[in-house]
Coordinates of C-alpha atoms in Angstrom, one line a residue:
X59 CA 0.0 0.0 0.0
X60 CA 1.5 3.1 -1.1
X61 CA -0.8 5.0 1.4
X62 CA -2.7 4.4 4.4
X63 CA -6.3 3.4 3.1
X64 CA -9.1 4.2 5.0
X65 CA -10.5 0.8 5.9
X66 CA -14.4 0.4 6.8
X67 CA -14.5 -3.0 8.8
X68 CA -17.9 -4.2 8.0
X69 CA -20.0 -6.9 8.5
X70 CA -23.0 -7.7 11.3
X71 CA -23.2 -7.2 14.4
X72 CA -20.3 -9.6 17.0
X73 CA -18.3 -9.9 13.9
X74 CA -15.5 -8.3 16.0
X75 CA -15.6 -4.9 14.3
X76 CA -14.5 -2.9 17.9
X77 CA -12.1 -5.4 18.6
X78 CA -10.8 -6.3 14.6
X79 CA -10.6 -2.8 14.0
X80 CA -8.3 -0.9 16.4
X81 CA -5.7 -3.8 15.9
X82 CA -5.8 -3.2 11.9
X83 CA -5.7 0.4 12.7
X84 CA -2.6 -0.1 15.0
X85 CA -0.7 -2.6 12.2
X86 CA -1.7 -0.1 9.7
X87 CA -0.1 2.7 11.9
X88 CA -3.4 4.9 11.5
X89 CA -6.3 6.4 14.0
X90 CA -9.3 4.0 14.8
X91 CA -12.8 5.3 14.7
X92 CA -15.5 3.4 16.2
X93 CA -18.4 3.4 14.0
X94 CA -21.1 3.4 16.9
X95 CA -20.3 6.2 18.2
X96 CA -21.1 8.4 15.3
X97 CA -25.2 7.0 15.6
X98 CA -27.8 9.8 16.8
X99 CA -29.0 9.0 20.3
X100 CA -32.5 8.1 18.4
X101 CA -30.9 5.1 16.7
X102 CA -29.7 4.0 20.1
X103 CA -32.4 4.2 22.2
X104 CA -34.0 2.0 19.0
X105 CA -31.7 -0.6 18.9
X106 CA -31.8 -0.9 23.0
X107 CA -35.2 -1.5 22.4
X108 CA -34.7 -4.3 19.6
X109 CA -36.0 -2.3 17.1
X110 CA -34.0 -2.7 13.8
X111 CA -33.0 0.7 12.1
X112 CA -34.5 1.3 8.3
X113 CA -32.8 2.9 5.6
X114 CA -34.1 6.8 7.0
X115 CA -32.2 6.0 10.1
X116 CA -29.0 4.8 8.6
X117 CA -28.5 7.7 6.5
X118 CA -27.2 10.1 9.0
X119 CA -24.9 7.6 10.8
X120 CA -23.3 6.9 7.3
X121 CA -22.9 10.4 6.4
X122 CA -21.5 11.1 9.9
X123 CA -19.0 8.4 8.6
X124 CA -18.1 9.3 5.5
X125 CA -17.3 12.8 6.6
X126 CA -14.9 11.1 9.2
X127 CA -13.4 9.0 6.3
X128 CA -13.5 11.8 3.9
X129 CA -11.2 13.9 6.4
X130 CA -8.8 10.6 6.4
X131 CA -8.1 10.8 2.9
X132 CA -4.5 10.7 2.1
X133 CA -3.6 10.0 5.7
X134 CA -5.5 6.8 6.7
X135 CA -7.7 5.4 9.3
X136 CA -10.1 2.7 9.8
X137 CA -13.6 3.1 10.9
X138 CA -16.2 0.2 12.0
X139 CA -19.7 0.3 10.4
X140 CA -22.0 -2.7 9.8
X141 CA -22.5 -1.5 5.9
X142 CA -24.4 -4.3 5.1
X143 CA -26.0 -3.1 1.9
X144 CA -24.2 -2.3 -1.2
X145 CA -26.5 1.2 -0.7
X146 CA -24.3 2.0 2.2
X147 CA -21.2 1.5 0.6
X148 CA -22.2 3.2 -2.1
X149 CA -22.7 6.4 -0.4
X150 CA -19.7 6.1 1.8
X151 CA -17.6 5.7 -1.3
X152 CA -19.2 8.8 -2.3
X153 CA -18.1 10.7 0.6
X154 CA -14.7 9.5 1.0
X155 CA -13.3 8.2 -2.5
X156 CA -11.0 5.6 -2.2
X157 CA -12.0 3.9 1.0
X158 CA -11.8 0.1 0.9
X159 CA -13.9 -2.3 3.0
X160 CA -13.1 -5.5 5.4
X161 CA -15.7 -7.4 5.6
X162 CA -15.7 -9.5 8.5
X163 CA -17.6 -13.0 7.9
X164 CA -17.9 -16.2 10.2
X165 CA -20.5 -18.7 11.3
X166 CA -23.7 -17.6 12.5
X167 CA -23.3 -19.9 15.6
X168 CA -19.9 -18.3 16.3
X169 CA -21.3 -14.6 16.2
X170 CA -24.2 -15.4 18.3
X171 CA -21.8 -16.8 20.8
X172 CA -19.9 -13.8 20.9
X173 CA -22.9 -11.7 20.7
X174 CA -24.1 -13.2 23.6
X175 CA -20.9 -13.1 25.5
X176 CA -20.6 -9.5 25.1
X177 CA -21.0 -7.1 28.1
X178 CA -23.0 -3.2 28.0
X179 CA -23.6 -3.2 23.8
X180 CA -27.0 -2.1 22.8
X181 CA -27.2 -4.1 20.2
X182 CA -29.7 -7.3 21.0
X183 CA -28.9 -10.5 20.0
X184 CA -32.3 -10.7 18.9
X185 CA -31.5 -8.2 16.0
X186 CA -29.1 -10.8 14.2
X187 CA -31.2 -12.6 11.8
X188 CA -32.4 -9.0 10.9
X189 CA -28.7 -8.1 10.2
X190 CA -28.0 -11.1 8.3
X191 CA -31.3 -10.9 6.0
X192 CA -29.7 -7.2 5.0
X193 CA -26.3 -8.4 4.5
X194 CA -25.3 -8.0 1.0
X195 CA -21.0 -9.4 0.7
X196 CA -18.8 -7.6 -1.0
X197 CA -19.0 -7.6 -5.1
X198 CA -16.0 -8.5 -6.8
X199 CA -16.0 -5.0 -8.1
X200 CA -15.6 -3.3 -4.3
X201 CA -12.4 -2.6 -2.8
X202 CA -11.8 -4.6 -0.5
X203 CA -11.2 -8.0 1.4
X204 CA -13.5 -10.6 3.0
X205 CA -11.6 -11.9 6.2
X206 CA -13.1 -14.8 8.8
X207 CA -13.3 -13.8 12.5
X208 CA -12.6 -17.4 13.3
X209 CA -9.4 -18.1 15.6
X210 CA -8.1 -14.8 18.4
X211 CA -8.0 -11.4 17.5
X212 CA -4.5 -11.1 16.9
X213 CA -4.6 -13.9 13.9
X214 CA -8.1 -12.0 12.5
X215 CA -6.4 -8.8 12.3
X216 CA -2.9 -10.1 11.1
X217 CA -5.1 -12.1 8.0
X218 CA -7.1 -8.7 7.6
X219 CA -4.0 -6.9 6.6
X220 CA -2.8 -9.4 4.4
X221 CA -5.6 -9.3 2.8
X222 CA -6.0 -5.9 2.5
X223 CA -2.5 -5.3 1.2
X224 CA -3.2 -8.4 -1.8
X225 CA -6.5 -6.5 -2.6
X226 CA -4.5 -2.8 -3.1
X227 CA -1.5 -5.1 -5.0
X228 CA -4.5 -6.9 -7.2
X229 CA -5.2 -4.6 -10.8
X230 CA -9.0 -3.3 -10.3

């Protein structure tokens, strides 16, 4: 990589995008952002509450995003965001050209596990199938890298940032 992407670290919810994402930041040698905390208090208190969020309330929280990665051009950072739909990619590639996308993939059994393990997140575990019937992968013609959040942290990241650096070294 000639210079520091700005990596969205994708996928649904207990994937490991708050704990993938600072390490790929750190190996990267760029700022983590962590995607939740750019969500209005309304989209919070409706995901507390096991309500899924529509398209109206995921607009803001991507913009909010891509104005973060947008300012990160050049420089580099990584940012979490579930970016399930090609829609939201979309219009984060709109605000910050350039940005490439690991998506973080596993076993449904595995993520509920961890899901379910997790401590204070707002996020129900009930609100996984939800997250999974939005999930569109990766197309072959998005920057980026599918990764499996099988096996510690450590390995995750350290196969995230292969991959990432064989997906800028692969012709588009």
């Amino acid at each position: 990589m000639q210079q520091p992407p700005v990596v969205v670290v994708m996928g649904v919810a207990g994937t490991g995008k708050t704990t993938i994402g600072p390490l790929v930041a750190e190996r990267l040698g760029v700022p983590y952002a962590e995607g939740d905390d750019f969500h209005p208090e309304a989209n919070i208190a409706k995901m507390s509450a096991g309500v899924p969020l529509d398209d109206d309330d995921r607009w803001p929280w991507l913009d909010a995003i891509g104005r973060w990665a947008h300012g990160r051009a050049g420089l580099g950072g990584v940012v979490s965001s579930s970016a399930l739909k090609r829609a939201y990619r979309d219009r984060l590639r709109a605000a910050a050209p350039g940005v490439v996308f690991l998506h973080l993939t596993g076993d449904r059994t595995l993520i509920e596990e961890r899901m379910a393990a997790r401590k204070g997140h707002f996020m129900p575990t009930a609100l996984l199938d939800s997250q999974f019937a939005t999930l569109q992968p990766l197309g072959d013609d998005e920057a980026g890298a599918a990764v499996d959040v099988s096996g510690s942290p450590e390995d995750i990241a350290d196969r995230a940032v292969t991959a990432l650096r064989r997906s800028a070294d692969s012709p588009s």
